[in-house]
GROMACS .gro file of N, CA, C and O in nm:
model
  328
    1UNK      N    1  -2.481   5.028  -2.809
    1UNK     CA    2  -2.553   5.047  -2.686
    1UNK      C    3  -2.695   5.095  -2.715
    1UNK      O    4  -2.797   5.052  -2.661
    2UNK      N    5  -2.683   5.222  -2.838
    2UNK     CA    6  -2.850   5.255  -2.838
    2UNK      C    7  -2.917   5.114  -2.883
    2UNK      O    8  -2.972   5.042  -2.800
    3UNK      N    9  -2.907   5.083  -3.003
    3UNK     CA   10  -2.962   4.966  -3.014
    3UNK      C   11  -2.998   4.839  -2.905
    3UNK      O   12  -3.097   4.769  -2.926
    4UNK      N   13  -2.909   4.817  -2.790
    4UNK     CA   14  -2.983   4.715  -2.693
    4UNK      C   15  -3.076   4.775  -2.614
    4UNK      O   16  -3.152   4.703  -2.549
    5UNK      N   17  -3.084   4.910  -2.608
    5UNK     CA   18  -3.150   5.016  -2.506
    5UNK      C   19  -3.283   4.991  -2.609
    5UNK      O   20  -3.388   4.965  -2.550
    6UNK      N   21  -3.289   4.996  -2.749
    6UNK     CA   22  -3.407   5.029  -2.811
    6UNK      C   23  -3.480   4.907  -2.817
    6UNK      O   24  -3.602   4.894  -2.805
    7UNK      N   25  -3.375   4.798  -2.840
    7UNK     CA   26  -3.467   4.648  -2.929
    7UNK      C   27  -3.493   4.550  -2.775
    7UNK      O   28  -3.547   4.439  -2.783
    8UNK      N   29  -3.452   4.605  -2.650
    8UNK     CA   30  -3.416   4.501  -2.560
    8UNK      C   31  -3.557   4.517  -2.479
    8UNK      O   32  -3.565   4.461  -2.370
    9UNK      N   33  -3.648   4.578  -2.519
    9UNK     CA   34  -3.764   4.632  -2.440
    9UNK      C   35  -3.797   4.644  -2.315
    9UNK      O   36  -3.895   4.598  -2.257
   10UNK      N   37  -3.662   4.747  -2.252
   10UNK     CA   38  -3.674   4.772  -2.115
   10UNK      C   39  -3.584   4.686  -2.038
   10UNK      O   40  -3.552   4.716  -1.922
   11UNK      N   41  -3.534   4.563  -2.108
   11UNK     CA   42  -3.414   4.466  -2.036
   11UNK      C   43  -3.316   4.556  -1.978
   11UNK      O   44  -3.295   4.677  -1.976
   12UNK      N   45  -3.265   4.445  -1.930
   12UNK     CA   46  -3.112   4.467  -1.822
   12UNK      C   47  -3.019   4.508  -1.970
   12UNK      O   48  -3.047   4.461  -2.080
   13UNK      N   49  -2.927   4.586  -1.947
   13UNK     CA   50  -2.864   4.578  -2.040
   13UNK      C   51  -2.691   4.628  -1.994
   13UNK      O   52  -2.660   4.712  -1.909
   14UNK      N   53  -2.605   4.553  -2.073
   14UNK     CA   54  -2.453   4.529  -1.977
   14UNK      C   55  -2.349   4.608  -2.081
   14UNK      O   56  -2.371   4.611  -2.202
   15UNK      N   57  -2.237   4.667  -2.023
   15UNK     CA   58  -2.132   4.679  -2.107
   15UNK      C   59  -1.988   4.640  -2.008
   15UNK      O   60  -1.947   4.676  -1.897
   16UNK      N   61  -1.939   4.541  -2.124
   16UNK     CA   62  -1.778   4.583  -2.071
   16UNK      C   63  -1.669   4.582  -2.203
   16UNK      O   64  -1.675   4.514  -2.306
   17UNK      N   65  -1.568   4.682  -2.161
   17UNK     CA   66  -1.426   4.670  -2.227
   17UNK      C   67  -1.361   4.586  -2.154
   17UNK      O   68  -1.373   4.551  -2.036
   18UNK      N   69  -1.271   4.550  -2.261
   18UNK     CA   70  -1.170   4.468  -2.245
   18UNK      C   71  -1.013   4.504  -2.304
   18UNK      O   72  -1.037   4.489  -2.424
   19UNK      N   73  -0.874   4.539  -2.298
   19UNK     CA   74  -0.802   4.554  -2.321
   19UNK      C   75  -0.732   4.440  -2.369
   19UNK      O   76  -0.730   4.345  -2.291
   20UNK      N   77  -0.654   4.422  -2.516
   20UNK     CA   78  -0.621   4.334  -2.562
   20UNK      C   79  -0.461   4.347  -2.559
   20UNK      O   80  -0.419   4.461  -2.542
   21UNK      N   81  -0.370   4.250  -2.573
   21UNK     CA   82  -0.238   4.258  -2.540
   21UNK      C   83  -0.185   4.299  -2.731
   21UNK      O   84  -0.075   4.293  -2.785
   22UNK      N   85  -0.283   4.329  -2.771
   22UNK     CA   86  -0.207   4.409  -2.944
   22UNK      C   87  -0.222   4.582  -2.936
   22UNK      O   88  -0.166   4.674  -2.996
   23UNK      N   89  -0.340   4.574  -2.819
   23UNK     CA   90  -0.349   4.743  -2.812
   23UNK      C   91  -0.481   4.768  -2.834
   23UNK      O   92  -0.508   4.888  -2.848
   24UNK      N   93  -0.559   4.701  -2.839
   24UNK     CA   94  -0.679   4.713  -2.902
   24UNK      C   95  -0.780   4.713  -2.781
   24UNK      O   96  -0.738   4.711  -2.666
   25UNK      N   97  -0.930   4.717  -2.813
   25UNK     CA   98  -1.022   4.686  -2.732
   25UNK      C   99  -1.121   4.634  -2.759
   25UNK      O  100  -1.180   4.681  -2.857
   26UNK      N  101  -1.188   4.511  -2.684
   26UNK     CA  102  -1.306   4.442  -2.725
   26UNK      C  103  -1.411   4.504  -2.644
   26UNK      O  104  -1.414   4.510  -2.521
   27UNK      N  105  -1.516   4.560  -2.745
   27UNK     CA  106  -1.607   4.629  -2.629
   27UNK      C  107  -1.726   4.532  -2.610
   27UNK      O  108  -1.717   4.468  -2.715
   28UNK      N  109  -1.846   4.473  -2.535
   28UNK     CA  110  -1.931   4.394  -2.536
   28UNK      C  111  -2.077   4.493  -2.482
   28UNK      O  112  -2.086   4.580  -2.396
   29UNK      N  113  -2.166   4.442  -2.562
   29UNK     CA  114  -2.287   4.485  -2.520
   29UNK      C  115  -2.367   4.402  -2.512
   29UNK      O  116  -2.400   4.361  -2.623
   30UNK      N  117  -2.441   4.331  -2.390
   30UNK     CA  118  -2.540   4.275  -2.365
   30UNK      C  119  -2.667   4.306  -2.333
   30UNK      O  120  -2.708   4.417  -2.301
   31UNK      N  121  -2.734   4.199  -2.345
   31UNK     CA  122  -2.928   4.255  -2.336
   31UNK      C  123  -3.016   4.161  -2.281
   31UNK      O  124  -2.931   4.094  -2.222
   32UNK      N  125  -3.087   4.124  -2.264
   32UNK     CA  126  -3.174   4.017  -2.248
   32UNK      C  127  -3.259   3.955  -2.358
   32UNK      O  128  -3.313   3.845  -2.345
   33UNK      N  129  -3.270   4.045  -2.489
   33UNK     CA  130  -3.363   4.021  -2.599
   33UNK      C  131  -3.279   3.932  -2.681
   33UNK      O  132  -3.176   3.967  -2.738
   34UNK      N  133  -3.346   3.784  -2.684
   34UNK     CA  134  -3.262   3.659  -2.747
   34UNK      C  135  -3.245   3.669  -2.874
   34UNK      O  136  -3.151   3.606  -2.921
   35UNK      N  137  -3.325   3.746  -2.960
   35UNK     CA  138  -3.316   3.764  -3.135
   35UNK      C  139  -3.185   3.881  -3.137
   35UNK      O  140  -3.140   3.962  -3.057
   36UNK      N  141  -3.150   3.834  -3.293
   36UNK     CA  142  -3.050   3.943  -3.329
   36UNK      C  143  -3.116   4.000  -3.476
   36UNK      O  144  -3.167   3.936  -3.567
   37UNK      N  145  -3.093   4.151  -3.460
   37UNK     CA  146  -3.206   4.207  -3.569
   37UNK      C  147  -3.132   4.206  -3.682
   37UNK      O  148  -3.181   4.254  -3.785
   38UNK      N  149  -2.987   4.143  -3.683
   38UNK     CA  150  -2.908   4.153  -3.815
   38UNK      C  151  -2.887   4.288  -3.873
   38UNK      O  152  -2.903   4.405  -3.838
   39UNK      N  153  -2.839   4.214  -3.991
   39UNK     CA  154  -2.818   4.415  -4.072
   39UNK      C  155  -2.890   4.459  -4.159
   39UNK      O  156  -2.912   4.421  -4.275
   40UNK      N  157  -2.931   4.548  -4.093
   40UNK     CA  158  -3.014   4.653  -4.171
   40UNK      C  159  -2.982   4.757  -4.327
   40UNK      O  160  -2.860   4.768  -4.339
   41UNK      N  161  -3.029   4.804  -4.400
   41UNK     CA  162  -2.971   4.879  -4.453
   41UNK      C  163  -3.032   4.994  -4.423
   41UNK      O  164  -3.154   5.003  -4.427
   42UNK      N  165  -2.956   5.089  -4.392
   42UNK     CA  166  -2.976   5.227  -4.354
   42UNK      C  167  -3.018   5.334  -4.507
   42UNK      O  168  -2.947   5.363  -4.603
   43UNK      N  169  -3.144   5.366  -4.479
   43UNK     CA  170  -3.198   5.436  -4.563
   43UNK      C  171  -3.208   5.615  -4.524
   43UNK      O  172  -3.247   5.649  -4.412
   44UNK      N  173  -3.172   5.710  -4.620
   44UNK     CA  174  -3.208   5.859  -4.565
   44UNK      C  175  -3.362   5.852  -4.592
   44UNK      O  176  -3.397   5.770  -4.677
   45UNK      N  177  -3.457   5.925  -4.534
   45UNK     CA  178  -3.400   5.939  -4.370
   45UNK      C  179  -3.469   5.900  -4.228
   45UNK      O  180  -3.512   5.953  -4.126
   46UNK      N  181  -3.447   5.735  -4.304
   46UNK     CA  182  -3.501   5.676  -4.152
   46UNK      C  183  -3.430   5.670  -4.011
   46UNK      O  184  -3.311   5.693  -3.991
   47UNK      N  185  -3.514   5.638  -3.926
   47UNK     CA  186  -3.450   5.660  -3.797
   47UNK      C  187  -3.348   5.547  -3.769
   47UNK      O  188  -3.238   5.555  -3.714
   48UNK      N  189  -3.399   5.463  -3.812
   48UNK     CA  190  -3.284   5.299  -3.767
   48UNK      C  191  -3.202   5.258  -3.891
   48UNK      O  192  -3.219   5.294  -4.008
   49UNK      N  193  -3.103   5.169  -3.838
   49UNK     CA  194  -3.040   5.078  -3.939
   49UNK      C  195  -2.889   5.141  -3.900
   49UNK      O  196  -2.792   5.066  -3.910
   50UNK      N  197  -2.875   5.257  -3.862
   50UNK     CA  198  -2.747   5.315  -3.850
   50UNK      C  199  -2.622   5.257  -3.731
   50UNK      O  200  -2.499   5.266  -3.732
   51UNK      N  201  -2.715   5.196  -3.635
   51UNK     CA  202  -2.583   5.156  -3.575
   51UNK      C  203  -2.492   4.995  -3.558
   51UNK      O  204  -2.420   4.968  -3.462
   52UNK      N  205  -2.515   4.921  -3.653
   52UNK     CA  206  -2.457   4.830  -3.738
   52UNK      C  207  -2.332   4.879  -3.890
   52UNK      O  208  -2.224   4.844  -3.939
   53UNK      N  209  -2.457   4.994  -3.911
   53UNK     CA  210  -2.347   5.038  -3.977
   53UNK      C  211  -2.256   5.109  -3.970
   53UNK      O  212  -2.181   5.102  -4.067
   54UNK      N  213  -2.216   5.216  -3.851
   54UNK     CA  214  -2.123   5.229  -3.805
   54UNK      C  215  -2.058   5.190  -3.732
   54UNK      O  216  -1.977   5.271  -3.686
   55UNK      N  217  -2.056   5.084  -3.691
   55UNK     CA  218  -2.008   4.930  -3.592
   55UNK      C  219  -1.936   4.904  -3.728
   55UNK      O  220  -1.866   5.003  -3.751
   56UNK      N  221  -1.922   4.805  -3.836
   56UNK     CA  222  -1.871   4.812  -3.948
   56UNK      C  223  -1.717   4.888  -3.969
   56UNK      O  224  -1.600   4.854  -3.988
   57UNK      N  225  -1.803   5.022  -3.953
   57UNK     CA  226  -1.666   5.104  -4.032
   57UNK      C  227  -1.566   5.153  -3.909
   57UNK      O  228  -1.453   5.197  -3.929
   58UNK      N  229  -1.624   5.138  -3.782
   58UNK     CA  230  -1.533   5.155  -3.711
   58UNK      C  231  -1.469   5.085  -3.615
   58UNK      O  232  -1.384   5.129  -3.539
   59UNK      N  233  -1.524   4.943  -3.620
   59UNK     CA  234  -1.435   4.827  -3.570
   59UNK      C  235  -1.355   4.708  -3.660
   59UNK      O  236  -1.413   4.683  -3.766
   60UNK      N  237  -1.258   4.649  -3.642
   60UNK     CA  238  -1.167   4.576  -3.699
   60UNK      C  239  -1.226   4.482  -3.743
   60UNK      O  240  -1.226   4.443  -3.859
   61UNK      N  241  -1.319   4.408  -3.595
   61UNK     CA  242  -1.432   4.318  -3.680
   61UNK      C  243  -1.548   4.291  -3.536
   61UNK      O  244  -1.531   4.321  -3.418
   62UNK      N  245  -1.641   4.238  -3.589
   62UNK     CA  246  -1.745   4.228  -3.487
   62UNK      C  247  -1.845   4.142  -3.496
   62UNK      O  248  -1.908   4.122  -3.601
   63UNK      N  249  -1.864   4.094  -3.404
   63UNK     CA  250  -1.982   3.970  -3.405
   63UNK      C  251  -2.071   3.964  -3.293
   63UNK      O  252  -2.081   4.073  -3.238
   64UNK      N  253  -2.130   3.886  -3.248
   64UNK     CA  254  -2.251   3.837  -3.148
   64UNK      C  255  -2.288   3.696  -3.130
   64UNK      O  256  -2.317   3.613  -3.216
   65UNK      N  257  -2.281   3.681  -2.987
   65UNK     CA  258  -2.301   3.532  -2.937
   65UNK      C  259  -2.376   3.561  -2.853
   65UNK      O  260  -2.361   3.662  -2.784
   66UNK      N  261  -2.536   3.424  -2.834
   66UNK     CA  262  -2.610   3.416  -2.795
   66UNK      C  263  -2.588   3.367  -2.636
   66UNK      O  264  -2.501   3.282  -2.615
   67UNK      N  265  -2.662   3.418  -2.530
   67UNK     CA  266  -2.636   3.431  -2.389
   67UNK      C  267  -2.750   3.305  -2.338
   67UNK      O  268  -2.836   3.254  -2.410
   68UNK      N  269  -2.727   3.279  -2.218
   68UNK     CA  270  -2.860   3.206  -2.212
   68UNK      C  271  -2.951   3.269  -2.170
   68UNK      O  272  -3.055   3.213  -2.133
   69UNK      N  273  -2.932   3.425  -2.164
   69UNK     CA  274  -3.051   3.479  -2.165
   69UNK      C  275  -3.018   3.632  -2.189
   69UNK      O  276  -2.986   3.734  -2.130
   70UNK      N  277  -3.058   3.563  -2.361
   70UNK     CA  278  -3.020   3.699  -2.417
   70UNK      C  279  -2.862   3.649  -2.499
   70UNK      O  280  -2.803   3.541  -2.501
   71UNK      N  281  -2.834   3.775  -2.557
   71UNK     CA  282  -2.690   3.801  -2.618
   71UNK      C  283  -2.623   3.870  -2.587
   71UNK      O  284  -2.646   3.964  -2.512
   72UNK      N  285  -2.483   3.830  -2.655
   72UNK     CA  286  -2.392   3.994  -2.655
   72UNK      C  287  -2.326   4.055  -2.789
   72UNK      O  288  -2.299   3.968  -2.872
   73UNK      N  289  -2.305   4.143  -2.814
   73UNK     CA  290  -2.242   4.189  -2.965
   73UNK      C  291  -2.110   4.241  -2.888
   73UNK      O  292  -2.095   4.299  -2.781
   74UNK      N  293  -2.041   4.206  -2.964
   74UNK     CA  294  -1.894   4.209  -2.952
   74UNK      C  295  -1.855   4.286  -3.102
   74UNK      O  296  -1.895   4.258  -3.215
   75UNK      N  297  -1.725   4.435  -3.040
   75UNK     CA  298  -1.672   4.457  -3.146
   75UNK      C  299  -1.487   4.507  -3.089
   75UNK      O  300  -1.446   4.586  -3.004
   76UNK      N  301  -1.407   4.404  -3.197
   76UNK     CA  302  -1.229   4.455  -3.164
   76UNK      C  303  -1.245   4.593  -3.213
   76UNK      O  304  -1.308   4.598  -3.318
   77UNK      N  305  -1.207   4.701  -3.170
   77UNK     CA  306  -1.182   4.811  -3.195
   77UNK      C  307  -1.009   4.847  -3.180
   77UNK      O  308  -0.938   4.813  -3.085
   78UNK      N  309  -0.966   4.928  -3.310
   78UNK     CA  310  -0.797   4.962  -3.243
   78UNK      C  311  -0.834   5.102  -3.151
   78UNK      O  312  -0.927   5.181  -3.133
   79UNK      N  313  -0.710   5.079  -3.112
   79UNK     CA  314  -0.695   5.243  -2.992
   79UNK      C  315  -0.544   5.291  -3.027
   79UNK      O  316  -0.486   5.373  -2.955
   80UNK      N  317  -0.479   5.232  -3.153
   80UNK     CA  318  -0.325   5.277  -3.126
   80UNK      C  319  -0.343   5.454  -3.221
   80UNK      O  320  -0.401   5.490  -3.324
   81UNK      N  321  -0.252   5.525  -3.110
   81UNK     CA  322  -0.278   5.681  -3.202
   81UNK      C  323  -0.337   5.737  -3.141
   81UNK      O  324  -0.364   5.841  -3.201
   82UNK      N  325  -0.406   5.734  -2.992
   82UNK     CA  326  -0.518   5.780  -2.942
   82UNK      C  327  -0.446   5.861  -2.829
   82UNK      O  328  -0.512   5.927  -2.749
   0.00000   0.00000   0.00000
């Protein structure tokens, strides 16, 4: 979410969950800004690069598909244990 708030320059910006029938959750974040800034590598101690990389370690898996105006990043997250 920070990231579409930062790179989306002032765009609309969307979220929804989704509940999956394994237990899980697909969360989506949309924006209006059509580029995807890819992955960064997070350096100490810059300000950016960090939230890709904890997208990574704490979803199952995650990707992004282009909107027709704009994108969304998508990540399966588990919830079992919670």
């Amino acid at each position: 979410m920070t990231n579409a708030v930062s790179h989306a320059g002032g765009q609309v910006v969307g979220v929804g969950i989704q509940e999956t029938e394994e237990g899980a959750v697909v969360i989506r974040v949309s924006d209006a800004h059509p580029g995807f800034f890819g992955r960064r590598v997070w350096r100490e101690p810059g300000e950016h690069g960090r939230g890709l990389v904890m997208l990574r370690q704490l979803a199952r898996c995650w990707w992004w598909e282009p909107l027709p105006e704009g994108k969304v990043v998508c990540a399966l997250v588990e919830v079992s244990g919670c």
